[in-house]
Amino acid sequence: MKAIQAEGLAKTFRVKQKEKGMKGSIQSVFHPKTEEVRAVDGVSFSVEEGEVLAFIGPNGAGKSTTIKMLTGILYPDGGKVEVLGIDPVKKRKQLAYQIGTVFGQKEQLWTHLTPYDNFKFFAAIYDIPEREADARIRELGETFALGAFINTPVRNLSLGQRIRCEIVASLIHRPSVLFLDEPTIGLDPVVKENIRQLIKQMNKEFHTTIFLTSHDIGDIEKLCKRIIIVNAGRIVLDDSMQNLKYHYLNKKIVEMKLQEETTLAPMQGIAVLKEKGCHVKLEVDTTKMRINDALAHIDAEHVEDINISNVPLENIIMEIYKSEKGADGGLA
Amino acid sequence: MLTAVKNQVRVCVLSIKYNIMREMLNKVTFLTNICFMALNNAAFIIQWVILFHLKKDIGGYTMKEVMLLWGLAASTFGLACILFDRAFSLPDLIISGKLDAYLVMPKNVLLSVITSSTNTSAIGDFLYGILVMCIFSFSVGRFFLFLLFSAIGAVIITAFALMMGSLSFWFVRAELFGDNMVNCMISFATYPDGIFHGKVRFLLYNIIPVGMAVYQPVHIMMRFDLGSLLTVLGYAILISAAAVFVFYRGLRRYSSSSLMAARM
């Protein structure tokens, strides 16, 4: 069954325009100018139940606007959307019982209350009886290891602890779909990894559908099996992570430490990225040259150490963002 | 249906309880805020004592009636700001996208929003109002009418503040106009309505609802009239319905924001 279904989803904002300086301010009083910005432009996609989807794109691509339309925060200007078979515009409250949201940049918890009191408040919001609420808090507290700080006011918690509490608060009613909007923003690598593990566990144990937006490639690589890339309000790529890597990982990075300083002769398919003393970093385009041929060209006898790796996913995604094809929606 | 209402009330009560708990975090600030607001209001008694020494009757009001007016105005605004303080800062929520948190909850957005904050000094206003009424014009019947009109007035004022605040859904910087209108209502509420005539009086009974929130209830408390009471009650229902309509119409235009925000 489809957890999320969006067809031709669109949202336009009217943005006030003003010439620079005081003169512009005065002019805008008498002749106000507005410009229409199409934040989401006919986006269509669907998400299966239990799927973990990465919905990514550069700043201003329309990710958050899409999430806000899916959760009933914003009214779409066009198109049709259903989450768990419910129209967020017509039945916002009914949908809210079945979805959870975590906005990394916006706190939902009361900072002067302890996580426990916050969870009790959220349980009341979702009409969960007292005894059941206590049982769920205990269960989630154990899963997310909140024991040490569950009775400390939220304002005294570290960012990582707070995000864990935000996620627990959004799970108190056992949502079927969880929307995570940059959940690991500002966290250190250890806490990030911890949060990712917890999200994975949640997906596995409760079969929760995860809709994730993030600028952190680690989140996407480690959590998601499918990726949707949006740019300028349009979907430019909707594919599995496996396919993305297969189609776009046709370049290899070769890092070598040579016995002595050498200047490599230019060759089609090999690009020298960095050359410093005996250290050389190359990019081999495997569509133009096999990796074996590239190594033969380098003269392996003089190589002291070698490392061959894929191009980081981050670079691939940046390429897709930048590509004109992408901007035109040609990759979708 | 009944369970849904019960659950909604439970959440609103919890929200108000947590708000007061937050305000009580610093005991000294909490108590001084309340005391100084009551003291601040009391300073105006001196002004009226001097005025009534010069003139026996101001706009048809005696000292006792003016004090009742002051008491009701303070209690009404106090109660509105204790229970529904966020209605008075709605533009900030609209402009900075802070309505998101309420829109993802399975509860009534409007009630969740307006009960999400409280104003400590308003407790001082509310207590001051009751105290003034008890000192200057106490009777058991009047006491209960006073509480009833404080509640009705709080609803009328909140509804008006909501309508003014909702303008921010349509207009940029509309909060300035809205704030002025609400402040205007507060200022007029502390003067006897008998001194206003013609267009100003029309304005106070129709556009700025101070007439129905404060003046008319004072008249009823001095000379009880069931018809007038029902009119005030009907007006409160009407203006509340209008406020709910305006808010939800505006909400369709809500555009959220990417600003970082914390629930404080």
XYZ file of C-alpha atoms in Angstrom:
596
model
C 0.000 0.000 0.000
C 1.148 3.537 -0.710
C 1.931 5.575 2.390
C 2.283 8.830 0.448
C 0.932 9.745 -2.956
C 1.452 13.155 -4.550
C 0.306 14.130 -8.033
C 1.187 17.432 -9.669
C 1.691 19.072 -6.282
C 2.277 22.809 -6.627
C 2.735 25.798 -4.365
C 3.361 29.405 -5.305
C 4.340 32.192 -2.928
C 3.885 35.883 -3.610
C 7.045 37.654 -2.553
C 7.230 41.407 -2.132
C 9.894 43.087 -4.268
C 11.619 46.318 -3.306
C 14.263 48.481 -4.961
C 17.330 49.082 -2.819
C 17.639 51.912 -0.317
C 15.217 54.440 1.129
C 13.974 55.490 -2.306
C 12.956 51.909 -2.975
C 11.174 51.739 0.381
C 9.153 54.880 -0.417
C 8.366 53.620 -3.920
C 7.167 50.295 -2.533
C 4.651 52.138 -0.325
C 2.942 53.752 -3.341
C 3.667 51.148 -6.008
C 4.084 47.815 -4.269
C 5.516 45.115 -6.497
C 5.195 41.422 -5.900
C 6.682 38.471 -7.671
C 5.327 34.967 -7.824
C 7.789 32.304 -6.766
C 6.865 28.774 -7.709
C 8.318 26.890 -4.743
C 6.911 23.506 -5.794
C 6.101 23.004 -9.441
C 4.036 19.932 -10.258
C 5.776 17.352 -8.116
C 4.532 13.748 -8.400
C 5.816 10.771 -6.468
C 4.691 7.976 -4.197
C 6.190 6.265 -1.170
C 5.504 2.673 -0.154
C 4.651 1.737 3.423
C 7.779 1.023 5.458
C 10.051 2.686 2.888
C 12.866 5.033 3.929
C 13.034 7.846 1.393
C 15.519 10.673 1.081
C 13.967 13.836 -0.328
C 16.861 16.143 -1.002
C 17.835 19.239 -2.910
C 19.742 22.504 -2.546
C 18.429 25.333 -0.364
C 15.219 26.759 -1.760
C 14.530 23.673 -3.887
C 11.100 23.138 -2.341
C 11.832 20.293 0.094
C 10.390 21.863 3.230
C 7.433 23.303 1.319
C 6.633 19.796 0.059
C 6.882 18.327 3.566
C 4.650 21.109 4.873
C 2.028 20.327 2.247
C 2.211 16.616 3.052
C 1.688 17.285 6.761
C -1.169 19.777 6.312
C 0.800 22.867 7.380
C 0.502 24.504 3.962
C -2.358 24.411 1.493
C -1.251 23.327 -2.005
C -2.195 25.595 -4.931
C -2.544 22.662 -7.253
C -2.311 18.916 -7.496
C -3.466 16.166 -5.238
C -1.886 14.662 -2.155
C -2.787 11.757 0.087
C -0.904 10.489 3.113
C -2.102 7.082 4.325
C -5.134 7.632 2.114
C -6.004 10.888 3.926
C -6.133 14.328 2.303
C -4.034 16.625 4.570
C -6.045 19.687 3.512
C -9.462 18.263 4.275
C -8.630 16.009 7.230
C -5.589 17.584 8.883
C -6.515 16.511 12.419
C -7.297 12.926 11.416
C -3.957 12.704 9.615
C -2.051 14.238 12.542
C -2.934 11.189 14.684
C -1.050 8.990 12.227
C 2.025 10.976 11.348
C 4.971 12.312 13.298
C 7.159 15.292 12.430
C 10.613 16.370 13.499
C 11.851 19.720 12.248
C 15.545 19.939 13.120
C 15.412 23.713 12.996
C 12.234 24.129 15.010
C 11.751 22.801 18.492
C 8.408 21.408 19.479
C 9.292 20.710 23.086
C 8.628 23.100 25.963
C 12.104 24.108 27.083
C 11.225 24.690 30.751
C 9.690 21.251 31.170
C 11.484 17.939 31.574
C 11.334 15.460 28.664
C 8.987 13.334 30.797
C 6.495 16.203 31.272
C 6.785 17.041 27.574
C 6.003 13.445 26.623
C 2.995 13.474 28.951
C 1.793 16.657 27.236
C 2.209 15.120 23.793
C 0.418 11.980 25.014
C -2.507 14.194 26.080
C -2.496 15.854 22.655
C -2.836 12.432 21.029
C -5.518 11.313 23.528
C -3.371 8.518 24.953
C -4.616 7.298 28.366
C -2.278 7.948 31.334
C -1.247 4.342 31.941
C -0.580 3.656 28.270
C 1.373 6.899 27.989
C 3.615 5.884 30.877
C 4.248 2.494 29.268
C 5.157 4.104 25.919
C 7.435 6.671 27.569
C 9.210 3.838 29.379
C 9.554 1.797 26.176
C 10.784 4.705 24.036
C 12.975 5.945 26.879
C 14.776 2.610 26.858
C 15.075 2.455 23.063
C 16.461 5.989 22.846
C 18.448 5.727 26.118
C 16.870 8.770 27.764
C 17.134 7.413 31.319
C 19.936 9.708 32.442
C 18.172 12.957 31.533
C 14.452 12.236 31.311
C 13.858 14.401 34.393
C 16.187 17.276 33.411
C 14.564 20.423 31.964
C 14.922 20.468 28.168
C 16.746 23.809 28.233
C 19.621 22.125 30.127
C 20.059 19.285 27.623
C 22.709 19.048 24.917
C 21.582 19.399 21.290
C 21.928 15.653 20.692
C 19.867 14.801 23.764
C 17.253 17.328 22.699
C 16.918 15.898 19.203
C 16.510 12.418 20.695
C 13.713 13.805 22.860
C 12.142 15.549 19.835
C 12.087 12.222 17.988
C 10.592 10.417 20.988
C 7.916 13.134 21.316
C 7.020 12.619 17.666
C 6.794 8.843 18.186
C 4.686 8.812 21.333
C 1.520 8.089 19.327
C 3.208 5.414 17.189
C 2.885 7.201 13.845
C 2.842 5.184 10.639
C 4.744 7.882 8.742
C 7.534 9.978 10.188
C 8.642 13.202 8.478
C 12.190 14.173 9.402
C 13.288 17.594 8.199
C 17.049 17.827 8.739
C 17.015 15.866 11.992
C 20.797 15.782 12.398
C 21.497 19.453 11.731
C 24.203 20.808 14.035
C 25.009 17.465 15.661
C 28.487 16.019 16.111
C 29.412 12.832 14.142
C 28.959 10.474 17.108
C 25.481 11.771 17.958
C 24.561 11.799 14.248
C 25.478 8.134 13.966
C 23.520 7.402 17.117
C 20.395 9.131 15.737
C 20.744 7.266 12.416
C 20.912 3.935 14.234
C 17.778 4.829 16.168
C 15.898 5.832 13.016
C 16.951 2.543 11.374
C 15.831 0.582 14.411
C 12.488 2.399 14.443
C 11.903 1.605 10.778
C 12.776 -2.034 11.362
C 10.843 -2.571 14.598
C 7.710 -0.517 13.950
C 7.749 -0.620 10.117
C 7.515 3.187 10.181
C 7.667 4.916 6.793
C 10.421 7.517 6.923
C 10.397 10.644 4.756
C 13.742 12.324 5.275
C 15.155 15.621 4.083
C 18.762 16.336 4.909
C 21.842 18.063 3.572
C 23.950 15.433 5.285
C 25.010 12.799 2.771
C 25.778 10.408 5.632
C 22.095 10.428 6.633
C 21.061 9.611 3.087
C 23.707 6.953 2.426
C 23.199 5.142 5.702
C 19.430 5.327 5.993
C 17.751 5.480 2.607
C 17.172 2.942 -0.117
C 15.518 5.448 -2.431
C 16.311 9.039 -3.242
C 14.319 11.887 -4.770
C 16.268 14.956 -5.772
C 14.409 18.214 -6.241
C 15.678 21.438 -7.719
C 13.774 24.642 -8.423
C 10.539 23.012 -7.269
C 10.770 20.045 -9.642
C 11.857 16.462 -9.272
C 15.100 15.961 -11.155
C 15.805 12.416 -10.050
C 13.723 9.658 -8.488
C 15.690 6.441 -8.214
C 16.990 3.793 -5.851
C 20.301 4.466 -4.137
C 21.668 1.356 -5.826
C 20.797 2.650 -9.312
C 22.110 6.098 -8.492
C 25.454 4.652 -7.518
C 25.508 2.275 -10.493
C 24.763 4.993 -13.048
C 26.778 7.771 -11.558
C 29.700 5.969 -9.973
C 31.579 5.682 -13.268
C 34.475 7.657 -11.914
C 37.058 6.312 -9.523
C 39.402 8.252 -7.340
C 42.939 6.842 -7.296
C 45.250 8.103 -4.570
C 48.880 7.011 -4.730
C 52.141 7.446 -2.930
C 55.005 7.035 -5.444
C 58.633 6.114 -4.705
C 59.866 9.250 -6.397
C 58.409 12.428 -7.818
C 56.970 11.768 -11.298
C 55.047 13.831 -13.788
C 52.257 11.807 -15.368
C 51.711 12.180 -19.077
C 48.202 13.508 -19.888
C 45.795 10.853 -21.100
C 42.151 10.800 -22.051
C 40.034 9.466 -19.183
C 42.494 10.432 -16.478
C 42.340 13.765 -14.711
C 44.982 14.777 -12.204
C 43.171 16.242 -9.226
C 46.162 16.858 -6.990
C 49.930 16.450 -7.299
C 52.199 17.185 -4.368
C 55.667 15.646 -4.165
C 55.273 11.884 -4.259
C 51.538 12.054 -3.581
C 49.174 11.995 -6.585
C 45.360 12.026 -6.729
C 43.669 11.081 -9.990
C 40.154 10.735 -11.240
C 39.638 7.907 -13.714
C 36.599 8.001 -15.972
C 35.794 4.292 -16.358
C 33.590 4.935 -19.381
C 36.693 6.092 -21.256
C 39.368 3.968 -19.669
C 39.328 0.724 -17.769
C 40.841 0.956 -14.316
C 43.419 -1.747 -15.251
C 44.642 0.319 -18.203
C 44.915 3.359 -15.988
C 47.072 1.478 -13.497
C 49.273 0.178 -16.303
C 49.767 3.740 -17.519
C 50.847 4.830 -14.056
C 53.637 2.219 -13.924
C 52.725 0.183 -10.850
C 56.369 -0.689 -10.028
C 56.973 2.758 -8.640
C 53.840 2.798 -6.500
C 54.509 2.534 -2.764
C 50.875 2.728 -1.639
C 47.546 2.961 -3.485
C 43.890 3.571 -2.616
C 41.010 3.316 -5.096
C 37.645 4.686 -4.053
C 34.341 5.808 -5.491
C 33.559 9.446 -6.056
C 31.808 10.616 -2.855
C 28.031 10.586 -3.147
C 28.138 14.230 -2.128
C 29.959 15.071 -5.376
C 27.493 13.076 -7.452
C 24.562 14.900 -5.927
C 26.297 18.245 -6.418
C 26.785 17.356 -10.085
C 23.072 16.558 -10.399
C 22.158 19.858 -8.707
C 24.423 21.772 -11.052
C 23.609 19.977 -14.277
C 21.442 21.929 -16.690
C 19.685 18.670 -17.425
C 18.776 18.473 -13.799
C 17.468 22.012 -13.687
C 15.275 21.271 -16.673
C 13.906 18.160 -15.108
C 15.524 15.995 -17.771
C 16.714 13.382 -15.363
C 13.357 12.715 -13.793
C -17.921 14.364 19.885
C -18.136 14.804 23.662
C -14.866 12.892 24.124
C -13.172 15.115 21.547
C -14.320 18.255 23.403
C -13.194 16.727 26.723
C -9.764 15.900 25.265
C -9.437 19.375 23.758
C -10.282 21.001 27.107
C -7.787 18.681 28.836
C -5.000 19.810 26.476
C -5.917 23.499 26.900
C -5.914 23.168 30.699
C -2.551 21.345 30.585
C -1.171 24.053 28.326
C -2.278 26.851 30.664
C -0.915 24.895 33.654
C 2.495 24.500 31.957
C 2.510 28.186 31.033
C 1.985 29.204 34.633
C 4.636 26.672 35.727
C 7.055 28.358 33.309
C 6.259 31.790 34.703
C 6.802 30.473 38.226
C 10.323 29.266 37.438
C 11.647 32.401 39.104
C 9.540 32.967 42.187
C 10.782 36.518 42.843
C 10.137 37.744 39.287
C 6.760 36.023 39.280
C 5.555 37.680 42.492
C 7.038 41.120 41.810
C 5.448 41.155 38.350
C 2.026 40.510 39.863
C 2.451 42.994 42.730
C 3.846 45.823 40.604
C 1.103 45.479 38.012
C -1.519 45.783 40.762
C 0.381 48.755 42.212
C 0.664 50.366 38.786
C -3.106 50.130 38.327
C -3.721 51.468 41.847
C -1.816 54.667 41.009
C -4.719 55.690 38.762
C -7.124 55.722 41.724
C -5.363 58.909 42.934
C -6.016 60.570 39.562
C -9.737 59.807 39.820
C -9.961 60.894 43.489
C -8.575 64.316 42.445
C -10.954 64.560 39.484
C -14.000 63.712 41.599
C -12.947 66.391 44.133
C -13.239 68.912 41.305
C -16.449 67.506 39.777
C -19.148 65.317 41.336
C -20.185 63.613 38.132
C -18.016 62.689 35.122
C -19.905 61.462 32.059
C -22.743 60.237 34.309
C -20.321 58.189 36.462
C -19.639 58.578 40.190
C -16.396 57.490 41.861
C -17.958 54.103 42.699
C -18.912 53.460 39.063
C -15.552 54.573 37.718
C -13.839 52.172 40.113
C -16.159 49.390 38.972
C -15.260 50.285 35.362
C -11.546 50.186 36.216
C -11.945 46.940 38.089
C -13.819 45.256 35.253
C -11.404 46.580 32.603
C -8.413 45.264 34.590
C -10.014 41.880 35.293
C -11.234 41.442 31.724
C -7.856 42.207 30.136
C -6.124 40.265 32.908
C -8.170 37.137 32.323
C -7.745 37.402 28.544
C -3.960 37.606 28.966
C -3.791 34.807 31.548
C -5.735 32.352 29.411
C -5.258 33.518 25.827
C -2.126 35.648 25.811
C -0.913 34.301 22.460
C -3.926 35.871 20.732
C -2.207 39.208 21.408
C 1.046 38.155 19.736
C -0.431 36.219 16.828
C 1.386 38.260 14.117
C 4.754 37.072 15.443
C 3.650 33.438 15.067
C 2.359 34.081 11.553
C 5.404 36.003 10.337
C 8.055 33.709 11.789
C 6.295 30.470 10.849
C 5.715 29.347 14.417
C 2.219 28.047 13.651
C 3.790 24.883 12.172
C 4.044 23.204 15.574
C 0.299 23.650 16.172
C -0.705 22.598 12.678
C 0.825 19.138 13.030
C -1.155 18.465 16.205
C -4.474 16.627 16.049
C -6.191 19.378 17.972
C -7.994 22.638 17.255
C -5.265 24.959 15.947
C -6.833 28.154 17.216
C -7.361 26.949 20.787
C -3.909 25.348 20.888
C -2.311 28.585 19.704
C -4.077 31.070 21.970
C -3.626 28.983 25.116
C 0.083 28.421 24.469
C 1.321 31.362 26.494
C 0.419 33.362 29.569
C 1.279 36.787 30.914
C 2.332 36.909 34.570
C 1.541 40.559 35.140
C -2.000 39.841 33.911
C -2.554 37.880 37.134
C -1.909 41.182 38.939
C -4.468 42.895 36.687
C -7.074 40.221 37.332
C -6.620 40.226 41.127
C -6.531 44.028 41.221
C -9.860 44.190 39.383
C -11.567 41.840 41.835
C -10.084 43.711 44.802
C -11.254 47.100 43.525
C -14.769 45.773 42.930
C -14.881 44.281 46.434
C -13.654 47.513 48.043
C -15.819 50.017 46.143
C -19.060 48.256 45.229
C -19.358 44.772 46.731
C -22.543 42.756 46.783
C -22.872 38.988 46.322
C -24.928 39.334 43.141
C -22.571 41.937 41.704
C -19.576 39.758 42.546
C -20.877 36.876 40.453
C -21.952 39.212 37.662
C -18.463 40.707 37.781
C -16.878 37.261 37.308
C -19.315 36.448 34.503
C -18.613 39.734 32.689
C -14.862 39.320 33.195
C -15.131 35.992 31.361
C -17.412 37.335 28.600
C -15.260 40.472 28.216
C -12.112 38.315 28.016
C -13.709 36.380 25.158
C -14.708 39.605 23.323
C -11.254 41.175 23.720
C -9.491 37.970 22.686
C -11.736 37.679 19.628
C -10.964 41.282 18.663
C -7.206 40.758 19.188
C -7.447 37.600 17.076
C -9.119 39.431 14.212
C -6.562 42.209 14.345
C -3.682 39.704 14.584
C -5.060 37.667 11.690
C -4.581 40.686 9.403
C -0.930 39.604 9.277
C -2.022 36.687 7.096
C -2.914 39.264 4.412
C -0.825 42.371 5.026
C 2.841 43.003 5.762
C 3.432 44.930 9.025
C -0.276 44.657 9.853
C 0.767 43.991 13.441
C 1.326 47.741 13.928
C -2.283 48.527 13.031
C -3.552 45.571 15.074
C -1.517 46.565 18.144
C -2.801 50.145 17.893
C -6.404 48.967 17.736
C -5.975 46.681 20.763
C -4.143 49.392 22.742
C -6.868 51.844 21.744
C -9.443 49.481 23.226
C -7.452 49.210 26.472
C -7.129 53.015 26.771
C -10.833 53.722 26.104
C -11.893 51.009 28.560
C -10.655 53.080 31.493
C -12.796 56.179 30.803
C -16.574 56.514 31.416
C -18.497 56.053 28.184
C -20.695 59.054 29.050
C -17.908 61.435 27.994
C -17.957 60.067 24.445
C -20.614 61.141 21.959
C -21.491 60.834 18.278
C -19.013 59.093 16.036
C -16.625 58.162 18.836
C -19.428 56.486 20.757
C -20.500 54.645 17.598
C -16.883 53.547 17.138
C -16.612 52.270 20.715
C -19.791 50.235 20.534
C -19.284 48.879 17.012
C -15.781 48.944 15.559
C -13.701 48.706 18.753
C -15.773 46.413 20.968
C -14.997 48.149 24.266
C -18.663 49.142 24.664
C -19.837 45.546 24.797
C -16.813 44.232 26.702
C -16.719 46.830 29.492
C -19.219 49.755 29.345
C -22.429 47.780 28.923
C -21.504 45.233 31.637
C -20.849 48.119 34.080
C -24.314 49.527 33.329
C -25.843 46.077 33.896
C -23.992 45.644 37.185
C -25.276 49.003 38.402
C -28.870 48.485 37.135
C -29.521 44.854 36.214
C -31.272 44.232 32.917
C -31.616 40.704 31.509
C -32.134 41.937 27.939
C -28.835 43.839 27.991
C -27.057 40.819 29.491
C -28.326 38.602 26.697
C -27.280 41.233 24.136
C -23.731 41.227 25.525
C -23.699 37.445 25.515
C -24.995 37.341 21.934
C -22.390 39.885 20.880
C -19.625 37.752 22.445
C -20.803 34.710 20.485
C -21.051 36.729 17.270
C -17.606 38.340 17.518
C -16.046 34.978 18.488
C -17.582 33.344 15.416
C -16.298 36.211 13.269
C -12.794 35.862 14.765
C -12.748 32.102 14.149
C -13.875 32.688 10.551
C -11.221 35.360 9.899
C -8.466 33.258 11.497
C -9.236 30.148 9.449
C -9.616 32.148 6.234
C -6.237 33.670 6.939
C -4.710 30.309 7.783
C -5.261 29.245 4.178
C -2.762 31.971 3.254
C -0.209 30.928 5.889
C 3.154 30.523 4.230
C 5.242 29.266 7.173
C 8.947 30.220 7.255
C 12.394 28.672 7.369
C 13.475 30.784 10.325
C 15.001 28.829 13.185
C 12.658 28.860 16.150
C 12.299 27.404 19.579
C 9.192 26.913 21.648
C 9.934 29.151 24.615
